[in-house]
Amino acid sequence: MVALIVILFPPLLIAFLLVMERVEEPLRRPTGPREVAEFLSTASPGEVDTLATSGIRRAMARWRRRRSSRVRQEAEPPVV
């Protein structure tokens, strides 16, 4: 049993690190001026409140989530 753990631990750790790198990559990307201008023109009141209380990074993350979910909803065909 110990040998199995010793053999499987390194590949599982590497796989976990690769997944986490993909998760963290958008968080490390700086916010560009064009994206800020688009945010300010299309942000909801809740997103503007997040900007005022938590800063640009959290507000942009919330805005990106809303925008990506809207794109996914538009791409899905309507269910009849």
PDB file of N, CA, C and O in Angstrom:
ATOM      1  N   MET A   1       0.832  -1.190   0.000  1.00  0.00           N
ATOM      2  CA  MET A   1       0.000   0.000   0.000  1.00  0.00           C
ATOM      3  C   MET A   1       0.882   1.262   0.000  1.00  0.00           C
ATOM      4  O   MET A   1       0.596   2.219  -0.690  1.00  0.00           O
ATOM      5  N   VAL A   2       1.935   1.251   0.811  1.00  0.00           N
ATOM      6  CA  VAL A   2       2.842   2.397   0.886  1.00  0.00           C
ATOM      7  C   VAL A   2       3.545   2.600  -0.451  1.00  0.00           C
ATOM      8  O   VAL A   2       3.726   3.732  -0.908  1.00  0.00           O
ATOM      9  N   ALA A   3       3.914   1.505  -1.112  1.00  0.00           N
ATOM     10  CA  ALA A   3       4.578   1.609  -2.417  1.00  0.00           C
ATOM     11  C   ALA A   3       3.656   2.259  -3.444  1.00  0.00           C
ATOM     12  O   ALA A   3       4.099   3.063  -4.271  1.00  0.00           O
ATOM     13  N   LEU A   4       2.373   1.937  -3.388  1.00  0.00           N
ATOM     14  CA  LEU A   4       1.396   2.536  -4.302  1.00  0.00           C
ATOM     15  C   LEU A   4       1.288   4.044  -4.069  1.00  0.00           C
ATOM     16  O   LEU A   4       1.253   4.824  -5.025  1.00  0.00           O
ATOM     17  N   ILE A   5       1.269   4.434  -2.822  1.00  0.00           N
ATOM     18  CA  ILE A   5       1.211   5.861  -2.492  1.00  0.00           C
ATOM     19  C   ILE A   5       2.471   6.574  -2.969  1.00  0.00           C
ATOM     20  O   ILE A   5       2.409   7.658  -3.541  1.00  0.00           O
ATOM     21  N   VAL A   6       3.617   5.970  -2.753  1.00  0.00           N
ATOM     22  CA  VAL A   6       4.899   6.560  -3.170  1.00  0.00           C
ATOM     23  C   VAL A   6       4.953   6.706  -4.684  1.00  0.00           C
ATOM     24  O   VAL A   6       5.460   7.694  -5.208  1.00  0.00           O
ATOM     25  N   ILE A   7       4.409   5.756  -5.404  1.00  0.00           N
ATOM     26  CA  ILE A   7       4.430   5.796  -6.869  1.00  0.00           C
ATOM     27  C   ILE A   7       3.416   6.805  -7.408  1.00  0.00           C
ATOM     28  O   ILE A   7       3.692   7.529  -8.363  1.00  0.00           O
ATOM     29  N   LEU A   8       2.226   6.904  -6.818  1.00  0.00           N
ATOM     30  CA  LEU A   8       1.162   7.757  -7.342  1.00  0.00           C
ATOM     31  C   LEU A   8       1.249   9.213  -6.884  1.00  0.00           C
ATOM     32  O   LEU A   8       0.724  10.099  -7.546  1.00  0.00           O
ATOM     33  N   PHE A   9       1.895   9.476  -5.772  1.00  0.00           N
ATOM     34  CA  PHE A   9       1.910  10.837  -5.247  1.00  0.00           C
ATOM     35  C   PHE A   9       2.563  11.857  -6.189  1.00  0.00           C
ATOM     36  O   PHE A   9       1.964  12.900  -6.452  1.00  0.00           O
ATOM     37  N   PRO A  10       3.747  11.617  -6.722  1.00  0.00           N
ATOM     38  CA  PRO A  10       4.359  12.628  -7.609  1.00  0.00           C
ATOM     39  C   PRO A  10       3.531  12.964  -8.855  1.00  0.00           C
ATOM     40  O   PRO A  10       3.327  14.145  -9.151  1.00  0.00           O
ATOM     41  N   PRO A  11       3.007  11.973  -9.603  1.00  0.00           N
ATOM     42  CA  PRO A  11       2.190  12.351 -10.761  1.00  0.00           C
ATOM     43  C   PRO A  11       0.915  13.113 -10.381  1.00  0.00           C
ATOM     44  O   PRO A  11       0.499  14.043 -11.086  1.00  0.00           O
ATOM     45  N   LEU A  12       0.301  12.728  -9.269  1.00  0.00           N
ATOM     46  CA  LEU A  12      -0.906  13.440  -8.830  1.00  0.00           C
ATOM     47  C   LEU A  12      -0.583  14.868  -8.407  1.00  0.00           C
ATOM     48  O   LEU A  12      -1.339  15.795  -8.692  1.00  0.00           O
ATOM     49  N   LEU A  13       0.538  15.052  -7.754  1.00  0.00           N
ATOM     50  CA  LEU A  13       0.964  16.393  -7.357  1.00  0.00           C
ATOM     51  C   LEU A  13       1.249  17.260  -8.580  1.00  0.00           C
ATOM     52  O   LEU A  13       0.828  18.417  -8.641  1.00  0.00           O
ATOM     53  N   ILE A  14       1.919  16.712  -9.569  1.00  0.00           N
ATOM     54  CA  ILE A  14       2.201  17.460 -10.799  1.00  0.00           C
ATOM     55  C   ILE A  14       0.904  17.807 -11.520  1.00  0.00           C
ATOM     56  O   ILE A  14       0.733  18.927 -12.014  1.00  0.00           O
ATOM     57  N   ALA A  15      -0.033  16.882 -11.597  1.00  0.00           N
ATOM     58  CA  ALA A  15      -1.321  17.155 -12.238  1.00  0.00           C
ATOM     59  C   ALA A  15      -2.063  18.270 -11.499  1.00  0.00           C
ATOM     60  O   ALA A  15      -2.627  19.169 -12.124  1.00  0.00           O
ATOM     61  N   PHE A  16      -2.053  18.230 -10.186  1.00  0.00           N
ATOM     62  CA  PHE A  16      -2.698  19.269  -9.394  1.00  0.00           C
ATOM     63  C   PHE A  16      -2.059  20.629  -9.659  1.00  0.00           C
ATOM     64  O   PHE A  16      -2.744  21.640  -9.825  1.00  0.00           O
ATOM     65  N   LEU A  17      -0.728  20.680  -9.712  1.00  0.00           N
ATOM     66  CA  LEU A  17      -0.027  21.943  -9.960  1.00  0.00           C
ATOM     67  C   LEU A  17      -0.343  22.487 -11.352  1.00  0.00           C
ATOM     68  O   LEU A  17      -0.496  23.708 -11.529  1.00  0.00           O
ATOM     69  N   LEU A  18      -0.457  21.627 -12.343  1.00  0.00           N
ATOM     70  CA  LEU A  18      -0.799  22.081 -13.687  1.00  0.00           C
ATOM     71  C   LEU A  18      -2.215  22.657 -13.740  1.00  0.00           C
ATOM     72  O   LEU A  18      -2.463  23.673 -14.392  1.00  0.00           O
ATOM     73  N   VAL A  19      -3.143  22.015 -13.049  1.00  0.00           N
ATOM     74  CA  VAL A  19      -4.517  22.525 -13.000  1.00  0.00           C
ATOM     75  C   VAL A  19      -4.559  23.876 -12.286  1.00  0.00           C
ATOM     76  O   VAL A  19      -5.208  24.817 -12.740  1.00  0.00           O
ATOM     77  N   MET A  20      -3.849  23.986 -11.186  1.00  0.00           N
ATOM     78  CA  MET A  20      -3.839  25.251 -10.445  1.00  0.00           C
ATOM     79  C   MET A  20      -3.189  26.373 -11.249  1.00  0.00           C
ATOM     80  O   MET A  20      -3.592  27.533 -11.138  1.00  0.00           O
ATOM     81  N   GLU A  21      -2.203  26.049 -12.061  1.00  0.00           N
ATOM     82  CA  GLU A  21      -1.582  27.068 -12.904  1.00  0.00           C
ATOM     83  C   GLU A  21      -2.593  27.626 -13.908  1.00  0.00           C
ATOM     84  O   GLU A  21      -2.645  28.832 -14.145  1.00  0.00           O
ATOM     85  N   ARG A  22      -3.426  26.762 -14.459  1.00  0.00           N
ATOM     86  CA  ARG A  22      -4.464  27.230 -15.389  1.00  0.00           C
ATOM     87  C   ARG A  22      -5.515  28.072 -14.679  1.00  0.00           C
ATOM     88  O   ARG A  22      -6.051  29.002 -15.247  1.00  0.00           O
ATOM     89  N   VAL A  23      -5.800  27.736 -13.440  1.00  0.00           N
ATOM     90  CA  VAL A  23      -6.777  28.509 -12.671  1.00  0.00           C
ATOM     91  C   VAL A  23      -6.212  29.886 -12.323  1.00  0.00           C
ATOM     92  O   VAL A  23      -6.919  30.894 -12.383  1.00  0.00           O
ATOM     93  N   GLU A  24      -4.936  29.951 -11.974  1.00  0.00           N
ATOM     94  CA  GLU A  24      -4.329  31.205 -11.534  1.00  0.00           C
ATOM     95  C   GLU A  24      -3.941  32.138 -12.681  1.00  0.00           C
ATOM     96  O   GLU A  24      -3.781  33.337 -12.469  1.00  0.00           O
ATOM     97  N   GLU A  25      -3.797  31.634 -13.882  1.00  0.00           N
ATOM     98  CA  GLU A  25      -3.325  32.454 -14.998  1.00  0.00           C
ATOM     99  C   GLU A  25      -4.197  33.679 -15.240  1.00  0.00           C
ATOM    100  O   GLU A  25      -3.683  34.797 -15.369  1.00  0.00           O
ATOM    101  N   PRO A  26      -5.522  33.559 -15.294  1.00  0.00           N
ATOM    102  CA  PRO A  26      -6.332  34.773 -15.490  1.00  0.00           C
ATOM    103  C   PRO A  26      -6.217  35.752 -14.327  1.00  0.00           C
ATOM    104  O   PRO A  26      -6.380  36.960 -14.512  1.00  0.00           O
ATOM    105  N   LEU A  27      -5.923  35.262 -13.143  1.00  0.00           N
ATOM    106  CA  LEU A  27      -5.795  36.150 -11.993  1.00  0.00           C
ATOM    107  C   LEU A  27      -4.507  36.964 -12.043  1.00  0.00           C
ATOM    108  O   LEU A  27      -4.445  38.065 -11.496  1.00  0.00           O
ATOM    109  N   ARG A  28      -3.482  36.431 -12.694  1.00  0.00           N
ATOM    110  CA  ARG A  28      -2.209  37.138 -12.808  1.00  0.00           C
ATOM    111  C   ARG A  28      -2.198  38.146 -13.946  1.00  0.00           C
ATOM    112  O   ARG A  28      -1.365  39.035 -13.987  1.00  0.00           O
ATOM    113  N   ARG A  29      -3.118  37.994 -14.899  1.00  0.00           N
ATOM    114  CA  ARG A  29      -3.148  38.863 -16.072  1.00  0.00           C
ATOM    115  C   ARG A  29      -3.592  40.261 -15.650  1.00  0.00           C
ATOM    116  O   ARG A  29      -4.636  40.431 -15.029  1.00  0.00           O
ATOM    117  N   PRO A  30      -2.802  41.295 -15.992  1.00  0.00           N
ATOM    118  CA  PRO A  30      -3.209  42.652 -15.618  1.00  0.00           C
ATOM    119  C   PRO A  30      -4.411  43.116 -16.436  1.00  0.00           C
ATOM    120  O   PRO A  30      -4.636  42.659 -17.555  1.00  0.00           O
ATOM    121  N   THR A  31      -5.164  43.994 -15.858  1.00  0.00           N
ATOM    122  CA  THR A  31      -6.334  44.531 -16.519  1.00  0.00           C
ATOM    123  C   THR A  31      -5.903  45.650 -17.461  1.00  0.00           C
ATOM    124  O   THR A  31      -5.240  46.589 -17.056  1.00  0.00           O
ATOM    125  N   GLY A  32      -6.303  45.526 -18.721  1.00  0.00           N
ATOM    126  CA  GLY A  32      -5.923  46.514 -19.727  1.00  0.00           C
ATOM    127  C   GLY A  32      -6.871  47.706 -19.731  1.00  0.00           C
ATOM    128  O   GLY A  32      -8.015  47.636 -19.260  1.00  0.00           O
ATOM    129  N   PRO A  33      -6.431  48.839 -20.285  1.00  0.00           N
ATOM    130  CA  PRO A  33      -7.272  50.039 -20.318  1.00  0.00           C
ATOM    131  C   PRO A  33      -8.566  49.838 -21.105  1.00  0.00           C
ATOM    132  O   PRO A  33      -9.611  50.358 -20.729  1.00  0.00           O
ATOM    133  N   ARG A  34      -8.486  49.068 -22.195  1.00  0.00           N
ATOM    134  CA  ARG A  34      -9.698  48.830 -22.991  1.00  0.00           C
ATOM    135  C   ARG A  34     -10.719  48.035 -22.185  1.00  0.00           C
ATOM    136  O   ARG A  34     -11.922  48.312 -22.224  1.00  0.00           O
ATOM    137  N   GLU A  35     -10.233  47.061 -21.419  1.00  0.00           N
ATOM    138  CA  GLU A  35     -11.129  46.238 -20.612  1.00  0.00           C
ATOM    139  C   GLU A  35     -11.754  47.064 -19.484  1.00  0.00           C
ATOM    140  O   GLU A  35     -12.931  46.894 -19.161  1.00  0.00           O
ATOM    141  N   VAL A  36     -10.991  47.984 -18.906  1.00  0.00           N
ATOM    142  CA  VAL A  36     -11.532  48.859 -17.864  1.00  0.00           C
ATOM    143  C   VAL A  36     -12.602  49.764 -18.447  1.00  0.00           C
ATOM    144  O   VAL A  36     -13.663  49.978 -17.839  1.00  0.00           O
ATOM    145  N   ALA A  37     -12.361  50.306 -19.638  1.00  0.00           N
ATOM    146  CA  ALA A  37     -13.359  51.177 -20.279  1.00  0.00           C
ATOM    147  C   ALA A  37     -14.638  50.400 -20.567  1.00  0.00           C
ATOM    148  O   ALA A  37     -15.747  50.904 -20.343  1.00  0.00           O
ATOM    149  N   GLU A  38     -14.497  49.158 -21.043  1.00  0.00           N
ATOM    150  CA  GLU A  38     -15.677  48.332 -21.303  1.00  0.00           C
ATOM    151  C   GLU A  38     -16.402  48.006 -19.998  1.00  0.00           C
ATOM    152  O   GLU A  38     -17.628  48.013 -19.936  1.00  0.00           O
ATOM    153  N   PHE A  39     -15.637  47.747 -18.942  1.00  0.00           N
ATOM    154  CA  PHE A  39     -16.234  47.480 -17.634  1.00  0.00           C
ATOM    155  C   PHE A  39     -17.065  48.672 -17.169  1.00  0.00           C
ATOM    156  O   PHE A  39     -18.201  48.517 -16.734  1.00  0.00           O
ATOM    157  N   LEU A  40     -16.483  49.866 -17.266  1.00  0.00           N
ATOM    158  CA  LEU A  40     -17.188  51.060 -16.786  1.00  0.00           C
ATOM    159  C   LEU A  40     -18.444  51.346 -17.592  1.00  0.00           C
ATOM    160  O   LEU A  40     -19.412  51.895 -17.065  1.00  0.00           O
ATOM    161  N   SER A  41     -18.461  50.974 -18.859  1.00  0.00           N
ATOM    162  CA  SER A  41     -19.651  51.252 -19.672  1.00  0.00           C
ATOM    163  C   SER A  41     -20.733  50.188 -19.521  1.00  0.00           C
ATOM    164  O   SER A  41     -21.900  50.457 -19.788  1.00  0.00           O
ATOM    165  N   THR A  42     -20.371  48.967 -19.093  1.00  0.00           N
ATOM    166  CA  THR A  42     -21.366  47.892 -19.026  1.00  0.00           C
ATOM    167  C   THR A  42     -21.559  47.301 -17.637  1.00  0.00           C
ATOM    168  O   THR A  42     -22.320  46.350 -17.490  1.00  0.00           O
ATOM    169  N   ALA A  43     -20.920  47.835 -16.628  1.00  0.00           N
ATOM    170  CA  ALA A  43     -20.993  47.250 -15.292  1.00  0.00           C
ATOM    171  C   ALA A  43     -22.369  47.464 -14.662  1.00  0.00           C
ATOM    172  O   ALA A  43     -23.005  48.501 -14.847  1.00  0.00           O
ATOM    173  N   SER A  44     -22.793  46.463 -13.920  1.00  0.00           N
ATOM    174  CA  SER A  44     -24.041  46.575 -13.167  1.00  0.00           C
ATOM    175  C   SER A  44     -23.771  47.368 -11.885  1.00  0.00           C
ATOM    176  O   SER A  44     -22.620  47.519 -11.475  1.00  0.00           O
ATOM    177  N   PRO A  45     -24.816  47.866 -11.239  1.00  0.00           N
ATOM    178  CA  PRO A  45     -24.601  48.591  -9.983  1.00  0.00           C
ATOM    179  C   PRO A  45     -23.876  47.755  -8.920  1.00  0.00           C
ATOM    180  O   PRO A  45     -23.061  48.277  -8.172  1.00  0.00           O
ATOM    181  N   GLY A  46     -24.145  46.466  -8.869  1.00  0.00           N
ATOM    182  CA  GLY A  46     -23.463  45.598  -7.914  1.00  0.00           C
ATOM    183  C   GLY A  46     -21.970  45.496  -8.201  1.00  0.00           C
ATOM    184  O   GLY A  46     -21.152  45.451  -7.285  1.00  0.00           O
ATOM    185  N   GLU A  47     -21.612  45.475  -9.474  1.00  0.00           N
ATOM    186  CA  GLU A  47     -20.202  45.405  -9.849  1.00  0.00           C
ATOM    187  C   GLU A  47     -19.487  46.715  -9.540  1.00  0.00           C
ATOM    188  O   GLU A  47     -18.335  46.717  -9.115  1.00  0.00           O
ATOM    189  N   VAL A  48     -20.174  47.836  -9.713  1.00  0.00           N
ATOM    190  CA  VAL A  48     -19.590  49.129  -9.361  1.00  0.00           C
ATOM    191  C   VAL A  48     -19.404  49.219  -7.847  1.00  0.00           C
ATOM    192  O   VAL A  48     -18.387  49.731  -7.366  1.00  0.00           O
ATOM    193  N   ASP A  49     -20.360  48.686  -7.090  1.00  0.00           N
ATOM    194  CA  ASP A  49     -20.224  48.656  -5.635  1.00  0.00           C
ATOM    195  C   ASP A  49     -19.034  47.794  -5.218  1.00  0.00           C
ATOM    196  O   ASP A  49     -18.285  48.163  -4.317  1.00  0.00           O
ATOM    197  N   THR A  50     -18.853  46.653  -5.893  1.00  0.00           N
ATOM    198  CA  THR A  50     -17.686  45.812  -5.617  1.00  0.00           C
ATOM    199  C   THR A  50     -16.399  46.562  -5.928  1.00  0.00           C
ATOM    200  O   THR A  50     -15.418  46.456  -5.196  1.00  0.00           O
ATOM    201  N   LEU A  51     -16.397  47.353  -6.997  1.00  0.00           N
ATOM    202  CA  LEU A  51     -15.229  48.164  -7.336  1.00  0.00           C
ATOM    203  C   LEU A  51     -14.912  49.148  -6.217  1.00  0.00           C
ATOM    204  O   LEU A  51     -13.763  49.311  -5.815  1.00  0.00           O
ATOM    205  N   ALA A  52     -15.942  49.776  -5.677  1.00  0.00           N
ATOM    206  CA  ALA A  52     -15.737  50.774  -4.627  1.00  0.00           C
ATOM    207  C   ALA A  52     -15.285  50.147  -3.312  1.00  0.00           C
ATOM    208  O   ALA A  52     -14.463  50.724  -2.597  1.00  0.00           O
ATOM    209  N   THR A  53     -15.789  48.961  -2.997  1.00  0.00           N
ATOM    210  CA  THR A  53     -15.468  48.360  -1.701  1.00  0.00           C
ATOM    211  C   THR A  53     -14.264  47.427  -1.732  1.00  0.00           C
ATOM    212  O   THR A  53     -13.513  47.376  -0.769  1.00  0.00           O
ATOM    213  N   SER A  54     -14.087  46.696  -2.826  1.00  0.00           N
ATOM    214  CA  SER A  54     -13.053  45.654  -2.849  1.00  0.00           C
ATOM    215  C   SER A  54     -11.922  45.907  -3.830  1.00  0.00           C
ATOM    216  O   SER A  54     -10.948  45.177  -3.818  1.00  0.00           O
ATOM    217  N   GLY A  55     -12.070  46.846  -4.717  1.00  0.00           N
ATOM    218  CA  GLY A  55     -10.996  47.143  -5.659  1.00  0.00           C
ATOM    219  C   GLY A  55     -11.256  46.603  -7.049  1.00  0.00           C
ATOM    220  O   GLY A  55     -12.207  45.854  -7.294  1.00  0.00           O
ATOM    221  N   ILE A  56     -10.376  46.992  -7.956  1.00  0.00           N
ATOM    222  CA  ILE A  56     -10.563  46.678  -9.373  1.00  0.00           C
ATOM    223  C   ILE A  56     -10.433  45.190  -9.662  1.00  0.00           C
ATOM    224  O   ILE A  56     -11.165  44.651 -10.490  1.00  0.00           O
ATOM    225  N   ARG A  57      -9.533  44.491  -8.985  1.00  0.00           N
ATOM    226  CA  ARG A  57      -9.309  43.071  -9.291  1.00  0.00           C
ATOM    227  C   ARG A  57     -10.565  42.243  -9.036  1.00  0.00           C
ATOM    228  O   ARG A  57     -10.994  41.467  -9.877  1.00  0.00           O
ATOM    229  N   ARG A  58     -11.189  42.426  -7.887  1.00  0.00           N
ATOM    230  CA  ARG A  58     -12.395  41.655  -7.565  1.00  0.00           C
ATOM    231  C   ARG A  58     -13.582  42.080  -8.431  1.00  0.00           C
ATOM    232  O   ARG A  58     -14.372  41.254  -8.876  1.00  0.00           O
ATOM    233  N   ALA A  59     -13.698  43.378  -8.712  1.00  0.00           N
ATOM    234  CA  ALA A  59     -14.795  43.855  -9.554  1.00  0.00           C
ATOM    235  C   ALA A  59     -14.663  43.315 -10.975  1.00  0.00           C
ATOM    236  O   ALA A  59     -15.652  42.899 -11.593  1.00  0.00           O
ATOM    237  N   MET A  60     -13.438  43.303 -11.500  1.00  0.00           N
ATOM    238  CA  MET A  60     -13.225  42.775 -12.851  1.00  0.00           C
ATOM    239  C   MET A  60     -13.492  41.270 -12.895  1.00  0.00           C
ATOM    240  O   MET A  60     -14.040  40.770 -13.876  1.00  0.00           O
ATOM    241  N   ALA A  61     -13.145  40.546 -11.856  1.00  0.00           N
ATOM    242  CA  ALA A  61     -13.418  39.104 -11.815  1.00  0.00           C
ATOM    243  C   ALA A  61     -14.917  38.858 -11.838  1.00  0.00           C
ATOM    244  O   ALA A  61     -15.395  37.976 -12.561  1.00  0.00           O
ATOM    245  N   ARG A  62     -15.663  39.636 -11.072  1.00  0.00           N
ATOM    246  CA  ARG A  62     -17.123  39.486 -11.048  1.00  0.00           C
ATOM    247  C   ARG A  62     -17.730  39.816 -12.403  1.00  0.00           C
ATOM    248  O   ARG A  62     -18.596  39.114 -12.905  1.00  0.00           O
ATOM    249  N   TRP A  63     -17.230  40.873 -13.032  1.00  0.00           N
ATOM    250  CA  TRP A  63     -17.715  41.293 -14.343  1.00  0.00           C
ATOM    251  C   TRP A  63     -17.397  40.239 -15.405  1.00  0.00           C
ATOM    252  O   TRP A  63     -18.228  39.921 -16.246  1.00  0.00           O
ATOM    253  N   ARG A  64     -16.170  39.673 -15.361  1.00  0.00           N
ATOM    254  CA  ARG A  64     -15.795  38.635 -16.327  1.00  0.00           C
ATOM    255  C   ARG A  64     -16.668  37.397 -16.175  1.00  0.00           C
ATOM    256  O   ARG A  64     -17.048  36.769 -17.163  1.00  0.00           O
ATOM    257  N   ARG A  65     -16.973  37.011 -14.913  1.00  0.00           N
ATOM    258  CA  ARG A  65     -17.855  35.850 -14.700  1.00  0.00           C
ATOM    259  C   ARG A  65     -19.232  36.108 -15.296  1.00  0.00           C
ATOM    260  O   ARG A  65     -19.807  35.246 -15.945  1.00  0.00           O
ATOM    261  N   ARG A  66     -19.791  37.303 -15.076  1.00  0.00           N
ATOM    262  CA  ARG A  66     -21.114  37.621 -15.614  1.00  0.00           C
ATOM    263  C   ARG A  66     -21.082  37.616 -17.132  1.00  0.00           C
ATOM    264  O   ARG A  66     -21.972  37.070 -17.784  1.00  0.00           O
ATOM    265  N   ARG A  67     -20.028  38.197 -17.702  1.00  0.00           N
ATOM    266  CA  ARG A  67     -19.920  38.280 -19.152  1.00  0.00           C
ATOM    267  C   ARG A  67     -19.738  36.894 -19.762  1.00  0.00           C
ATOM    268  O   ARG A  67     -20.356  36.583 -20.775  1.00  0.00           O
ATOM    269  N   SER A  68     -18.948  36.029 -19.143  1.00  0.00           N
ATOM    270  CA  SER A  68     -18.740  34.684 -19.697  1.00  0.00           C
ATOM    271  C   SER A  68     -19.997  33.832 -19.562  1.00  0.00           C
ATOM    272  O   SER A  68     -20.295  33.036 -20.443  1.00  0.00           O
ATOM    273  N   SER A  69     -20.747  33.999 -18.478  1.00  0.00           N
ATOM    274  CA  SER A  69     -21.989  33.222 -18.343  1.00  0.00           C
ATOM    275  C   SER A  69     -23.025  33.699 -19.351  1.00  0.00           C
ATOM    276  O   SER A  69     -23.798  32.904 -19.880  1.00  0.00           O
ATOM    277  N   ARG A  70     -23.023  34.990 -19.662  1.00  0.00           N
ATOM    278  CA  ARG A  70     -23.966  35.511 -20.654  1.00  0.00           C
ATOM    279  C   ARG A  70     -23.622  34.977 -22.037  1.00  0.00           C
ATOM    280  O   ARG A  70     -24.504  34.616 -22.801  1.00  0.00           O
ATOM    281  N   VAL A  71     -22.339  34.896 -22.361  1.00  0.00           N
ATOM    282  CA  VAL A  71     -21.907  34.367 -23.654  1.00  0.00           C
ATOM    283  C   VAL A  71     -22.286  32.901 -23.768  1.00  0.00           C
ATOM    284  O   VAL A  71     -22.759  32.450 -24.807  1.00  0.00           O
ATOM    285  N   ARG A  72     -22.107  32.131 -22.682  1.00  0.00           N
ATOM    286  CA  ARG A  72     -22.483  30.720 -22.698  1.00  0.00           C
ATOM    287  C   ARG A  72     -23.980  30.555 -22.899  1.00  0.00           C
ATOM    288  O   ARG A  72     -24.425  29.681 -23.611  1.00  0.00           O
ATOM    289  N   GLN A  73     -24.792  31.404 -22.264  1.00  0.00           N
ATOM    290  CA  GLN A  73     -26.235  31.300 -22.399  1.00  0.00           C
ATOM    291  C   GLN A  73     -26.681  31.630 -23.812  1.00  0.00           C
ATOM    292  O   GLN A  73     -27.598  31.026 -24.341  1.00  0.00           O
ATOM    293  N   GLU A  74     -26.028  32.592 -24.449  1.00  0.00           N
ATOM    294  CA  GLU A  74     -26.382  32.949 -25.821  1.00  0.00           C
ATOM    295  C   GLU A  74     -25.972  31.860 -26.796  1.00  0.00           C
ATOM    296  O   GLU A  74     -26.608  31.676 -27.828  1.00  0.00           O
ATOM    297  N   ALA A  75     -24.918  31.129 -26.486  1.00  0.00           N
ATOM    298  CA  ALA A  75     -24.435  30.079 -27.381  1.00  0.00           C
ATOM    299  C   ALA A  75     -25.289  28.824 -27.309  1.00  0.00           C
ATOM    300  O   ALA A  75     -25.363  28.064 -28.274  1.00  0.00           O
ATOM    301  N   GLU A  76     -25.957  28.583 -26.194  1.00  0.00           N
ATOM    302  CA  GLU A  76     -26.779  27.397 -26.046  1.00  0.00           C
ATOM    303  C   GLU A  76     -28.087  27.559 -26.823  1.00  0.00           C
ATOM    304  O   GLU A  76     -28.711  28.618 -26.785  1.00  0.00           O
ATOM    305  N   PRO A  77     -28.524  26.523 -27.538  1.00  0.00           N
ATOM    306  CA  PRO A  77     -29.796  26.623 -28.252  1.00  0.00           C
ATOM    307  C   PRO A  77     -30.959  26.601 -27.256  1.00  0.00           C
ATOM    308  O   PRO A  77     -30.876  25.981 -26.193  1.00  0.00           O
ATOM    309  N   PRO A  78     -32.035  27.288 -27.573  1.00  0.00           N
ATOM    310  CA  PRO A  78     -33.184  27.294 -26.658  1.00  0.00           C
ATOM    311  C   PRO A  78     -33.833  25.915 -26.557  1.00  0.00           C
ATOM    312  O   PRO A  78     -33.921  25.193 -27.554  1.00  0.00           O
ATOM    313  N   VAL A  79     -34.267  25.575 -25.374  1.00  0.00           N
ATOM    314  CA  VAL A  79     -34.935  24.296 -25.136  1.00  0.00           C
ATOM    315  C   VAL A  79     -36.427  24.496 -25.349  1.00  0.00           C
ATOM    316  O   VAL A  79     -37.041  25.377 -24.772  1.00  0.00           O
ATOM    317  N   VAL A  80     -36.990  23.668 -26.210  1.00  0.00           N
ATOM    318  CA  VAL A  80     -38.419  23.809 -26.533  1.00  0.00           C
ATOM    319  C   VAL A  80     -39.211  22.740 -25.864  1.00  0.00           C
ATOM    320  O   VAL A  80     -38.862  21.664 -25.631  1.00  0.00           O
TER     321      VAL A  80
END
